[in-house]
Amino acid sequence: MSWFSKEPEQQQGPDKVEMAKTEVEMMTDLYNKMVDSCFSKCIANMKEGDLSVGEMSCVDRCVHKYLSAQEVVGSKTKEMEASMMPNGPQGGS
Amino acid sequence: MTSLGELSVREQAELMKHVDELQAKDGVKTFHNVVYRCYDHCVASLRSSKLDAKEVACLQRCQNKYMRLHQRAGLRFQEYQQQRNAPTPT
């Protein structure tokens, strides 16, 4: 029991933290996959150890496009999930 | 998206601890991705079990390139998120 804490942390604390944790995990996972995909799409040769100008702009476009694609697939997935359970969402995230 | 402001100091600390753990794991994952991609790209022949000088040089350039791309993608990723979260100016 902590009588010196200012806020009531017991009630809804863990849920929020768990949600934030999951979010961070999802983000890193997404990021790693994106980097890997953009590497395979944008890097044509290993003549140099640095990114060429062309590769740099490819990476820029790739990141933007990958994240847009993620949104498209995400909203489509939500739609499908919603139509699959007509009784209303139950704890889906 | 959950904002950090909604969490108490103690919850934030817990989250940050998790982020640290995650970063350690993340480094290992990235390392494996680099090895996979660069091996794929730089090693074509299996006539010898030893890496030749060319392959070694290629792997080194590849590793460097991968990390550069990783950094650059990070910046663009942040920019994208900021644009998404920013209130649309009218």
Short mmCIF file of C-alpha atoms in Angstrom, two decimals:
data_model
loop_
_atom_site.label_atom_id
_atom_site.label_comp_id
_atom_site.label_asym_id
_atom_site.label_seq_id
_atom_site.Cartn_x
_atom_site.Cartn_y
_atom_site.Cartn_z
CA MET A 1 0.00 0.00 0.00
CA SER A 2 1.41 3.33 -0.97
CA TRP A 3 -0.04 6.21 1.00
CA PHE A 4 2.49 8.64 -0.40
CA SER A 5 1.34 8.33 -3.97
CA LYS A 6 -0.77 11.22 -5.20
CA GLU A 7 -2.86 9.38 -7.72
CA PRO A 8 -5.03 6.31 -7.51
CA GLU A 9 -2.97 3.99 -9.70
CA GLN A 10 -4.58 0.69 -8.80
CA GLN A 11 -7.81 0.88 -10.76
CA GLN A 12 -7.21 1.29 -14.46
CA GLY A 13 -3.43 1.46 -14.44
CA PRO A 14 -2.27 -1.86 -15.90
CA ASP A 15 -4.62 -1.80 -18.87
CA LYS A 16 -3.35 1.49 -20.19
CA VAL A 17 0.27 0.48 -19.76
CA GLU A 18 -0.36 -2.85 -21.46
CA MET A 19 -2.02 -1.06 -24.34
CA ALA A 20 0.90 1.33 -24.68
CA LYS A 21 3.34 -1.60 -24.54
CA THR A 22 1.48 -3.42 -27.29
CA GLU A 23 1.45 -0.27 -29.33
CA VAL A 24 5.20 0.19 -29.01
CA GLU A 25 5.75 -3.44 -29.97
CA MET A 26 3.52 -3.12 -33.00
CA MET A 27 5.34 0.01 -34.06
CA THR A 28 8.79 -1.56 -33.85
CA ASP A 29 7.58 -4.61 -35.69
CA LEU A 30 6.05 -2.48 -38.41
CA TYR A 31 9.19 -0.41 -38.60
CA ASN A 32 11.52 -3.38 -38.94
CA LYS A 33 9.41 -4.95 -41.66
CA MET A 34 9.23 -1.66 -43.48
CA VAL A 35 12.98 -1.11 -43.37
CA ASP A 36 13.60 -4.61 -44.62
CA SER A 37 11.10 -4.28 -47.43
CA CYS A 38 12.44 -0.89 -48.50
CA PHE A 39 15.97 -2.23 -48.43
CA SER A 40 15.10 -5.04 -50.80
CA LYS A 41 13.15 -2.68 -53.06
CA CYS A 42 15.51 0.29 -53.15
CA ILE A 43 19.02 -1.11 -52.97
CA ALA A 44 20.14 -2.29 -56.35
CA ASN A 45 23.87 -2.76 -55.88
CA MET A 46 26.61 -2.73 -53.26
CA LYS A 47 29.14 -0.72 -55.21
CA GLU A 48 29.20 1.79 -52.39
CA GLY A 49 28.63 1.58 -48.69
CA ASP A 50 26.60 4.77 -48.63
CA LEU A 51 23.15 5.39 -49.99
CA SER A 52 23.13 7.01 -53.42
CA VAL A 53 20.88 9.98 -54.13
CA GLY A 54 18.53 7.75 -56.07
CA GLU A 55 18.39 5.24 -53.25
CA MET A 56 17.68 7.97 -50.73
CA SER A 57 14.68 9.29 -52.60
CA CYS A 58 13.52 5.73 -53.16
CA VAL A 59 13.65 5.15 -49.39
CA ASP A 60 11.67 8.33 -48.78
CA ARG A 61 8.94 7.27 -51.17
CA CYS A 62 9.05 3.72 -49.90
CA VAL A 63 8.44 4.73 -46.27
CA HIS A 64 5.55 6.96 -47.22
CA LYS A 65 4.01 4.36 -49.43
CA TYR A 66 4.48 1.53 -46.97
CA LEU A 67 2.73 3.49 -44.22
CA SER A 68 -0.09 4.47 -46.59
CA ALA A 69 -0.46 0.83 -47.58
CA GLN A 70 -0.60 -0.09 -43.93
CA GLU A 71 -3.48 2.32 -43.43
CA VAL A 72 -5.37 0.97 -46.44
CA VAL A 73 -4.99 -2.61 -45.28
CA GLY A 74 -5.75 -1.60 -41.71
CA SER A 75 -9.06 0.07 -42.48
CA LYS A 76 -10.04 -2.73 -44.83
CA THR A 77 -9.26 -5.27 -42.12
CA LYS A 78 -11.37 -3.35 -39.63
CA GLU A 79 -14.26 -3.31 -42.09
CA MET A 80 -14.01 -7.04 -42.60
CA GLU A 81 -13.81 -7.72 -38.89
CA ALA A 82 -16.83 -5.55 -38.27
CA SER A 83 -18.87 -7.35 -40.90
CA MET A 84 -17.81 -10.73 -39.55
CA MET A 85 -19.22 -10.08 -36.12
CA PRO A 86 -22.63 -8.48 -36.51
CA ASN A 87 -23.28 -8.77 -32.78
CA GLY A 88 -20.95 -5.89 -32.20
CA PRO A 89 -17.28 -5.69 -31.41
CA GLN A 90 -16.14 -7.68 -28.40
CA GLY A 91 -12.79 -6.58 -27.12
CA GLY A 92 -11.31 -6.27 -30.60
CA SER A 93 -8.51 -3.79 -31.00
CA MET B 1 -2.76 6.39 -30.14
CA THR B 2 -2.15 6.47 -26.42
CA SER B 3 -0.34 9.58 -25.35
CA LEU B 4 2.23 9.49 -22.63
CA GLY B 5 0.49 12.28 -20.79
CA GLU B 6 -2.37 9.98 -19.87
CA LEU B 7 -0.08 7.71 -17.90
CA SER B 8 1.10 8.32 -14.37
CA VAL B 9 4.79 8.78 -13.65
CA ARG B 10 5.02 5.23 -12.41
CA GLU B 11 3.24 3.88 -15.48
CA GLN B 12 5.53 5.87 -17.73
CA ALA B 13 8.53 4.37 -15.98
CA GLU B 14 7.12 0.89 -16.53
CA LEU B 15 6.55 1.63 -20.18
CA MET B 16 10.05 3.02 -20.60
CA LYS B 17 11.52 -0.08 -19.05
CA HIS B 18 9.61 -2.10 -21.58
CA VAL B 19 10.85 0.13 -24.38
CA ASP B 20 14.45 -0.44 -23.25
CA GLU B 21 13.96 -4.19 -23.26
CA LEU B 22 12.35 -3.96 -26.63
CA GLN B 23 15.24 -1.96 -28.04
CA ALA B 24 17.70 -4.61 -26.98
CA LYS B 25 15.62 -7.26 -28.73
CA ASP B 26 15.17 -4.97 -31.67
CA GLY B 27 18.92 -4.66 -32.14
CA VAL B 28 19.21 -8.43 -32.39
CA LYS B 29 16.35 -8.58 -34.89
CA THR B 30 17.89 -5.90 -37.05
CA PHE B 31 21.21 -7.70 -36.93
CA HIS B 32 19.59 -10.88 -38.22
CA ASN B 33 17.80 -8.96 -40.94
CA VAL B 34 21.11 -7.44 -42.04
CA VAL B 35 22.80 -10.83 -42.15
CA TYR B 36 19.90 -12.32 -44.09
CA ARG B 37 19.63 -9.51 -46.67
CA CYS B 38 23.35 -9.05 -47.12
CA TYR B 39 24.11 -12.74 -47.35
CA ASP B 40 21.39 -13.00 -49.93
CA HIS B 41 22.81 -10.10 -51.88
CA CYS B 42 26.54 -10.67 -51.57
CA VAL B 43 27.00 -14.41 -51.56
CA ALA B 44 26.06 -16.03 -54.83
CA SER B 45 28.48 -18.89 -55.20
CA LEU B 46 28.87 -21.80 -52.83
CA ARG B 47 31.85 -23.28 -54.56
CA SER B 48 33.89 -22.50 -51.49
CA SER B 49 32.90 -22.50 -47.85
CA LYS B 50 35.07 -19.47 -47.22
CA LEU B 51 34.03 -15.91 -47.91
CA ASP B 52 36.33 -14.36 -50.46
CA ALA B 53 37.62 -10.80 -50.27
CA LYS B 54 34.93 -9.52 -52.62
CA GLU B 55 32.16 -11.04 -50.59
CA VAL B 56 33.56 -9.64 -47.37
CA ALA B 57 33.81 -6.16 -48.86
CA CYS B 58 30.27 -6.47 -50.21
CA LEU B 59 28.95 -7.57 -46.82
CA GLN B 60 30.59 -4.59 -45.17
CA ARG B 61 29.16 -2.12 -47.66
CA CYS B 62 25.81 -3.80 -47.40
CA GLN B 63 25.78 -3.59 -43.62
CA ASN B 64 26.63 0.09 -43.79
CA LYS B 65 23.94 0.71 -46.34
CA TYR B 66 21.37 -1.12 -44.30
CA MET B 67 22.10 0.98 -41.25
CA ARG B 68 22.00 4.19 -43.26
CA LEU B 69 18.65 3.17 -44.65
CA HIS B 70 17.48 2.31 -41.15
CA GLN B 71 18.34 5.81 -39.95
CA ARG B 72 16.82 7.58 -42.91
CA ALA B 73 13.63 5.56 -42.73
CA GLY B 74 13.43 6.51 -39.05
CA LEU B 75 13.37 10.20 -39.89
CA ARG B 76 10.75 9.76 -42.58
CA PHE B 77 8.71 7.56 -40.28
CA GLN B 78 8.66 10.28 -37.63
CA GLU B 79 7.71 12.91 -40.16
CA TYR B 80 4.85 10.79 -41.37
CA GLN B 81 3.56 10.23 -37.85
CA GLN B 82 3.78 13.94 -37.07
CA GLN B 83 1.86 14.84 -40.19
CA ARG B 84 -0.78 12.28 -39.28
CA ASN B 85 -1.16 13.52 -35.74
CA ALA B 86 -1.00 17.20 -36.54
CA PRO B 87 -4.32 19.04 -36.55
CA THR B 88 -5.13 19.85 -40.16
CA PRO B 89 -4.71 23.57 -40.76
CA THR B 90 -7.62 25.24 -42.50
#
